[in-house]
Amino acid sequence: MNWRTSLLWVGGVVMVGAAWRSYGWPGVALVVGGLVFWLLLHYSRLMQVLKRASNRPIGFVDSSVMLNAKLKPGFTLLHVVAMTRSLGQLMSPKDEQPELFRWTDGGDSHVTCEFQDGRLTRWELVRPGATEQMPQTADPNLPASKP
């Protein structure tokens, strides 16, 4: 259990204790009802994300470049799965840290994400053929000249 989980449990107990001290059983019922509602909201979001991801191939994303642009350190795996609407292809051994997941688009570009304890730490975009740069012309409507 990490410190965030411990902090949530401690916060819940403190809220119940404060409700008991201030309002008695009606306060406890109100706080416990609010905590259950909060848990149900998170459970509902989890089920919705997994339902959407179940309809797509594992490790597929519409655009690796757009995924790369949207990623930020600290995102949870659930957040990334929600963005891609697909489960990532596991690239590391199962149940070992850090976890590596890969999402590939139709052009064989892929993003490999590294998660430490369920949080995104780093990622890499790989685009095949990215070394071949086309020269830019002055007018974007004209085709680029080939050497």
GROMACS .gro file of C-alpha atoms in nm:
model
  147
    1MET     CA    1   0.000   0.000   0.000
    2ASN     CA    2   0.149   0.336  -0.099
    3TRP     CA    3   0.121   0.665   0.090
    4ARG     CA    4  -0.170   0.792  -0.121
    5THR     CA    5  -0.385   0.494  -0.029
    6SER     CA    6  -0.291   0.527   0.337
    7LEU     CA    7  -0.376   0.898   0.326
    8LEU     CA    8  -0.722   0.821   0.185
    9TRP     CA    9  -0.798   0.570   0.460
   10VAL     CA   10  -0.673   0.805   0.732
   11GLY     CA   11  -0.875   1.092   0.581
   12GLY     CA   12  -1.190   0.879   0.579
   13VAL     CA   13  -1.147   0.778   0.943
   14VAL     CA   14  -1.081   1.140   1.045
   15MET     CA   15  -1.395   1.256   0.860
   16VAL     CA   16  -1.609   0.988   1.030
   17GLY     CA   17  -1.460   1.078   1.368
   18ALA     CA   18  -1.525   1.450   1.317
   19ALA     CA   19  -1.882   1.377   1.206
   20TRP     CA   20  -1.941   1.163   1.517
   21ARG     CA   21  -1.799   1.430   1.746
   22SER     CA   22  -2.001   1.711   1.587
   23TYR     CA   23  -2.335   1.552   1.491
   24GLY     CA   24  -2.345   1.199   1.633
   25TRP     CA   25  -2.498   0.915   1.431
   26PRO     CA   26  -2.667   1.139   1.172
   27GLY     CA   27  -2.326   1.293   1.092
   28VAL     CA   28  -2.163   0.952   1.062
   29ALA     CA   29  -2.442   0.838   0.829
   30LEU     CA   30  -2.395   1.149   0.614
   31VAL     CA   31  -2.016   1.110   0.588
   32VAL     CA   32  -2.031   0.735   0.523
   33GLY     CA   33  -2.298   0.795   0.257
   34GLY     CA   34  -2.074   1.054   0.092
   35LEU     CA   35  -1.774   0.819   0.098
   36VAL     CA   36  -1.978   0.534  -0.052
   37PHE     CA   37  -2.105   0.770  -0.323
   38TRP     CA   38  -1.746   0.877  -0.400
   39LEU     CA   39  -1.636   0.510  -0.424
   40LEU     CA   40  -1.928   0.428  -0.653
   41LEU     CA   41  -1.835   0.719  -0.884
   42HIS     CA   42  -1.481   0.586  -0.917
   43TYR     CA   43  -1.604   0.230  -0.971
   44SER     CA   44  -1.847   0.352  -1.238
   45ARG     CA   45  -1.566   0.539  -1.419
   46LEU     CA   46  -1.342   0.231  -1.404
   47MET     CA   47  -1.613   0.010  -1.553
   48GLN     CA   48  -1.690   0.263  -1.829
   49VAL     CA   49  -1.322   0.291  -1.929
   50LEU     CA   50  -1.279  -0.086  -1.936
   51LYS     CA   51  -1.605  -0.130  -2.133
   52ARG     CA   52  -1.478   0.111  -2.401
   53ALA     CA   53  -1.137  -0.056  -2.406
   54SER     CA   54  -1.290  -0.402  -2.450
   55ASN     CA   55  -1.424  -0.304  -2.792
   56ARG     CA   56  -1.078  -0.227  -2.939
   57PRO     CA   57  -0.773  -0.441  -3.017
   58ILE     CA   58  -0.508  -0.459  -2.746
   59GLY     CA   59  -0.232  -0.205  -2.798
   60PHE     CA   60  -0.403  -0.005  -3.075
   61VAL     CA   61  -0.437   0.374  -3.079
   62ASP     CA   62  -0.569   0.603  -3.352
   63SER     CA   63  -0.260   0.827  -3.355
   64SER     CA   64   0.063   0.764  -3.167
   65VAL     CA   65   0.176   1.122  -3.228
   66MET     CA   66  -0.138   1.265  -3.064
   67LEU     CA   67  -0.104   1.025  -2.772
   68ASN     CA   68   0.259   1.134  -2.729
   69ALA     CA   69   0.151   1.499  -2.722
   70LYS     CA   70  -0.117   1.438  -2.456
   71LEU     CA   71   0.092   1.233  -2.212
   72LYS     CA   72   0.224   1.389  -1.891
   73PRO     CA   73   0.425   1.240  -1.605
   74GLY     CA   74   0.209   1.117  -1.318
   75PHE     CA   75  -0.087   1.000  -1.528
   76THR     CA   76  -0.232   0.674  -1.401
   77LEU     CA   77  -0.261   0.368  -1.620
   78LEU     CA   78  -0.639   0.407  -1.605
   79HIS     CA   79  -0.607   0.763  -1.737
   80VAL     CA   80  -0.391   0.649  -2.030
   81VAL     CA   81  -0.629   0.361  -2.109
   82ALA     CA   82  -0.916   0.612  -2.105
   83MET     CA   83  -0.729   0.838  -2.352
   84THR     CA   84  -0.641   0.556  -2.592
   85ARG     CA   85  -0.966   0.362  -2.543
   86SER     CA   86  -0.751   0.050  -2.561
   87LEU     CA   87  -0.557  -0.167  -2.321
   88GLY     CA   88  -0.183  -0.141  -2.381
   89GLN     CA   89   0.023  -0.435  -2.498
   90LEU     CA   90   0.233  -0.549  -2.201
   91MET     CA   91   0.603  -0.543  -2.295
   92SER     CA   92   0.759  -0.621  -1.954
   93PRO     CA   93   0.739  -0.942  -1.752
   94LYS     CA   94   0.408  -0.975  -1.570
   95ASP     CA   95   0.387  -0.830  -1.215
   96GLU     CA   96   0.734  -0.669  -1.229
   97GLN     CA   97   0.811  -0.300  -1.181
   98PRO     CA   98   0.842  -0.089  -1.389
   99GLU     CA   99   0.564  -0.198  -1.623
  100LEU     CA  100   0.602  -0.124  -1.994
  101PHE     CA  101   0.298  -0.091  -2.220
  102ARG     CA  102   0.294  -0.016  -2.592
  103TRP     CA  103   0.026   0.140  -2.812
  104THR     CA  104   0.068   0.121  -3.192
  105ASP     CA  105  -0.122   0.307  -3.464
  106GLY     CA  106  -0.201   0.209  -3.825
  107GLY     CA  107   0.128   0.356  -3.956
  108ASP     CA  108   0.343   0.134  -3.729
  109SER     CA  109   0.437   0.429  -3.509
  110HIS     CA  110   0.421   0.334  -3.144
  111VAL     CA  111   0.442   0.485  -2.798
  112THR     CA  112   0.602   0.281  -2.522
  113CYS     CA  113   0.504   0.397  -2.173
  114GLU     CA  114   0.678   0.311  -1.848
  115PHE     CA  115   0.464   0.293  -1.534
  116GLN     CA  116   0.608   0.275  -1.184
  117ASP     CA  117   0.345   0.173  -0.925
  118GLY     CA  118   0.066   0.255  -1.172
  119ARG     CA  119   0.194   0.608  -1.252
  120LEU     CA  120   0.346   0.718  -1.581
  121THR     CA  121   0.715   0.800  -1.538
  122ARG     CA  122   0.842   0.821  -1.896
  123TRP     CA  123   0.741   0.738  -2.252
  124GLU     CA  124   0.896   0.718  -2.598
  125LEU     CA  125   0.750   0.775  -2.944
  126VAL     CA  126   0.901   0.572  -3.229
  127ARG     CA  127   0.810   0.659  -3.587
  128PRO     CA  128   0.941   0.436  -3.867
  129GLY     CA  129   1.091   0.633  -4.153
  130ALA     CA  130   1.123   0.949  -3.945
  131THR     CA  131   1.485   0.984  -4.059
  132GLU     CA  132   1.374   1.059  -4.416
  133GLN     CA  133   1.290   1.429  -4.407
  134MET     CA  134   1.118   1.586  -4.705
  135PRO     CA  135   1.253   1.932  -4.795
  136GLN     CA  136   1.007   2.213  -4.733
  137THR     CA  137   0.907   2.447  -5.013
  138ALA     CA  138   0.825   2.815  -4.975
  139ASP     CA  139   0.465   2.761  -5.090
  140PRO     CA  140   0.289   2.481  -4.897
  141ASN     CA  141   0.053   2.423  -5.193
  142LEU     CA  142   0.340   2.322  -5.421
  143PRO     CA  143   0.476   1.967  -5.405
  144ALA     CA  144   0.819   1.926  -5.246
  145SER     CA  145   1.105   1.870  -5.490
  146LYS     CA  146   1.284   1.538  -5.458
  147PRO     CA  147   1.667   1.531  -5.483
   0.00000   0.00000   0.00000
